[in-house]
mmCIF file of C-alpha atoms in Angstrom:
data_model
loop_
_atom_site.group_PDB
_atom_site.id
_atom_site.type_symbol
_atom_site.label_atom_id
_atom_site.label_comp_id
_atom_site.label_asym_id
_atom_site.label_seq_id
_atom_site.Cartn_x
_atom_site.Cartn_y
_atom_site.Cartn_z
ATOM 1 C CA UNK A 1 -18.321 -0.643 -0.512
ATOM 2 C CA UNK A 2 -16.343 1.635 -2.883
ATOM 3 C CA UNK A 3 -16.736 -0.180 -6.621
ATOM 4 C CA UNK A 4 -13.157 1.153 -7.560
ATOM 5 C CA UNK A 5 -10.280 0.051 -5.024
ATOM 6 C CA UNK A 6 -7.315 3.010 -5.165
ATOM 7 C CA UNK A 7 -4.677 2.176 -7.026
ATOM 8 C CA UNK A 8 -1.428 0.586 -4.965
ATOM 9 C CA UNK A 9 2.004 2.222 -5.073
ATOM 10 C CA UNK A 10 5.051 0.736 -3.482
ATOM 11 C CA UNK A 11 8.172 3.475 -3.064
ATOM 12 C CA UNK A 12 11.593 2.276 -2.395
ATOM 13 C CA UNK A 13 13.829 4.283 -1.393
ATOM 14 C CA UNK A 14 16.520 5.442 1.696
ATOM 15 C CA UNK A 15 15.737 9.101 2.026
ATOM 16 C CA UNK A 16 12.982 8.912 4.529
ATOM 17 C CA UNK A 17 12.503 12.698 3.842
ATOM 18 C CA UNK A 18 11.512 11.717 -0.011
ATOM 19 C CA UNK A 19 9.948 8.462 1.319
ATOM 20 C CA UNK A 20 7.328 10.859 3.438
ATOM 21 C CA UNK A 21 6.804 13.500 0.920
ATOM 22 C CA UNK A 22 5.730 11.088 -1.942
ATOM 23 C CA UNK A 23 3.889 8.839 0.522
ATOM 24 C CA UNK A 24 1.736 12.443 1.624
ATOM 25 C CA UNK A 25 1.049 13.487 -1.983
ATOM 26 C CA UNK A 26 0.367 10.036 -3.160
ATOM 27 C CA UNK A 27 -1.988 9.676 -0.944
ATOM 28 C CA UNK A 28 -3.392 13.083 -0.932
ATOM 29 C CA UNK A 29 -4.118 12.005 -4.847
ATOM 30 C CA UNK A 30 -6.149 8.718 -3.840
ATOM 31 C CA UNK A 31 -3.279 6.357 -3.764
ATOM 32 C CA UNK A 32 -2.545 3.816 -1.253
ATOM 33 C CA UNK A 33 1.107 3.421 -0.396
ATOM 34 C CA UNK A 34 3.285 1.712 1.358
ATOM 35 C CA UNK A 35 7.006 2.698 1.917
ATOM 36 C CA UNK A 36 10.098 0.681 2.652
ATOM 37 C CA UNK A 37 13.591 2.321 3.153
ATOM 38 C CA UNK A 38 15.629 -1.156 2.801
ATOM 39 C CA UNK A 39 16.209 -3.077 -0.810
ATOM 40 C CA UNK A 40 15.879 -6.350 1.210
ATOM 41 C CA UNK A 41 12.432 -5.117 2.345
ATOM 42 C CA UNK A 42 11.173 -4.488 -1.200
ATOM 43 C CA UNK A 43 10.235 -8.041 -2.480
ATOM 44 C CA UNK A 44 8.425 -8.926 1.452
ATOM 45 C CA UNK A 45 6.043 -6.165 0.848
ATOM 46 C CA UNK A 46 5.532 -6.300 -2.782
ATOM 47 C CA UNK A 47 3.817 -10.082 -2.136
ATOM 48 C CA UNK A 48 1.996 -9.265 0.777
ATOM 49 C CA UNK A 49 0.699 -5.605 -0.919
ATOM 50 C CA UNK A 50 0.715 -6.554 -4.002
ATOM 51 C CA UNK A 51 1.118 -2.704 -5.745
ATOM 52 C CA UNK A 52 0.081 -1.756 -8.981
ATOM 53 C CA UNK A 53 3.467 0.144 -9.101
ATOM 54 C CA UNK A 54 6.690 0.599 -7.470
ATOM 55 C CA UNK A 55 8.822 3.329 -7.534
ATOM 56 C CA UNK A 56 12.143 2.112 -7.010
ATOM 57 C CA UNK A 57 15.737 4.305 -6.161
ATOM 58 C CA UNK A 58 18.439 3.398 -8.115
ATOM 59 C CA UNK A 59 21.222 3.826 -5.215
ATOM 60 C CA UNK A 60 19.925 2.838 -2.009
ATOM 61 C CA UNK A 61 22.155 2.086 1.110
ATOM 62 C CA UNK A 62 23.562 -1.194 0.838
ATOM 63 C CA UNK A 63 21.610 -1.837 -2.153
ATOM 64 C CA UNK A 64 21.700 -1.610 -6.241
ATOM 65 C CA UNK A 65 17.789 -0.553 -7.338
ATOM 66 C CA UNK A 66 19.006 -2.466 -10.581
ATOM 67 C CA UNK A 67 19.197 -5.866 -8.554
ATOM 68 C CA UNK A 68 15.962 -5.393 -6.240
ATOM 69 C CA UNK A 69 14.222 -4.625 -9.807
ATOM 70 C CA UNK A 70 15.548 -7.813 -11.229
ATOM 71 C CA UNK A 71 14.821 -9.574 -7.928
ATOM 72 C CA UNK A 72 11.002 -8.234 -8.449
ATOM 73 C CA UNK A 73 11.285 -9.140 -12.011
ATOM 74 C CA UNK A 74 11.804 -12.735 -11.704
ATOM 75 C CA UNK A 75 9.543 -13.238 -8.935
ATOM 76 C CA UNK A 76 5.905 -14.529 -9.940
ATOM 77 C CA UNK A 77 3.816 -11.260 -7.458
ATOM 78 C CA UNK A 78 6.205 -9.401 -9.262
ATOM 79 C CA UNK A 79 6.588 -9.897 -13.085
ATOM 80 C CA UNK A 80 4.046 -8.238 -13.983
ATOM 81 C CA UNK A 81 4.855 -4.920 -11.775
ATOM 82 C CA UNK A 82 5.607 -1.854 -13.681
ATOM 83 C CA UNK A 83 8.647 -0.340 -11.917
ATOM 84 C CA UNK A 84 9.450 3.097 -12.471
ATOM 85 C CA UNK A 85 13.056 3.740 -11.170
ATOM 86 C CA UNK A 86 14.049 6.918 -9.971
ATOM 87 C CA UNK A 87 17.500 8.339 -9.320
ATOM 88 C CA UNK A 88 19.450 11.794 -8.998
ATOM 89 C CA UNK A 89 22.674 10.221 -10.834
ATOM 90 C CA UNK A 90 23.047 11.913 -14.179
ATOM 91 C CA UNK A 91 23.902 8.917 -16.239
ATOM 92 C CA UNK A 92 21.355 6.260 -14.490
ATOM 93 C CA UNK A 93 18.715 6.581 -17.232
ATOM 94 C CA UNK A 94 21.208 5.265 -20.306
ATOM 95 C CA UNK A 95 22.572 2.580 -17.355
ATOM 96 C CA UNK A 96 18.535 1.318 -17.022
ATOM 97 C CA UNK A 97 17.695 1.135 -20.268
ATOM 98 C CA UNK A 98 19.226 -2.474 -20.149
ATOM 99 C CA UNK A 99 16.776 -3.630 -17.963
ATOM 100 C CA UNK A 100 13.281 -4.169 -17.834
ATOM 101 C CA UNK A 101 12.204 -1.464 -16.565
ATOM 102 C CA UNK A 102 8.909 0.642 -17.751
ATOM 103 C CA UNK A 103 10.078 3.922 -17.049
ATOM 104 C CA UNK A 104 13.174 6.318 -15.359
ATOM 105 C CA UNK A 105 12.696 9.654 -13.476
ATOM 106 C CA UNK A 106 15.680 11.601 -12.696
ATOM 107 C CA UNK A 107 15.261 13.543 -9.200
ATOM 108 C CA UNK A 108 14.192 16.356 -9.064
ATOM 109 C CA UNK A 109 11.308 15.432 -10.645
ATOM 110 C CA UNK A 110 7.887 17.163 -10.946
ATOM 111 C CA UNK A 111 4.977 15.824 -9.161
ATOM 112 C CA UNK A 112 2.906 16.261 -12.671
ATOM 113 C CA UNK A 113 5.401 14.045 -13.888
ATOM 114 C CA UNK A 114 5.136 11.802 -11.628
ATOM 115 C CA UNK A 115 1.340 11.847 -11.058
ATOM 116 C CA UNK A 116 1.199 11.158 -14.861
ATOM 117 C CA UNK A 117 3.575 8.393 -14.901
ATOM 118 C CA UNK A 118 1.981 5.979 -12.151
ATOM 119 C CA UNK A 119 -1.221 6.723 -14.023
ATOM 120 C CA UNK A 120 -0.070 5.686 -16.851
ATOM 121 C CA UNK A 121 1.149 2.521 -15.849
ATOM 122 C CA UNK A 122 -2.070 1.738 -13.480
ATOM 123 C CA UNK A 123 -4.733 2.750 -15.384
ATOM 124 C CA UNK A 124 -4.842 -0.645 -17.430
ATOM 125 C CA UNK A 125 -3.176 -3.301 -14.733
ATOM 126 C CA UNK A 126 -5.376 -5.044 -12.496
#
């Protein structure tokens, strides 16, 4: 039995091409992830996997990122989740900074960046 579980990361978001490529180097990098491609699947999952992060799209299809992160805000499996938002629209990191959200990474982002951020945010939950 491994003493150390892998950390838990949660991506939401409606590109399945983006979805697949940050599921494959997440896990490559010891995660354990779980994908959804629907807001309105994003608060099922997060209480049944319980991540130690999610990294949430700002525009999905159908769907405001702002409201699923309030949604996961306000719920008790999620209060306590560090959400980092990510999003390709130029002005969507001044629009975010009214919510509570731990971080913003505008797309195209490096995976450096990105490695460093969910660290950041995992290495002292759970």
């Amino acid at each position: 039995m491994n003493a150390t579980q892998p950390k838990k990361v949660l991506i939401v978001d409606d590109d399945l091409g983006i979805l697949e490529a940050l599921k494959f180097m997440l896990e490559n990098s010891g995660y354990e992830v779980k994908t959804v491609s629907r807001g309105d699947e994003a608060l099922p999952v997060l209480k049944e996997f319980g991540p130690d992060i999610v990294l949430l799209d700002l525009y999905l299809s159908g769907f405001d990122g702002r409201d699923i992160a309030v949604e996961i805000k306000n719920s008790p499996e999620g209060k306590n989740t560090p959400i980092a938002m990510i999003s390709a629209h130029p002005s969507a990191g001044e629009v975010l900074k009214e919510l509570d959200i731990e971080e913003f990474l505008p797309k195209p982002f490096d995976v450096s960046q990105l490695l460093s951020v969910i660290e950041k945010h995992t290495s002292a939950s759970r």
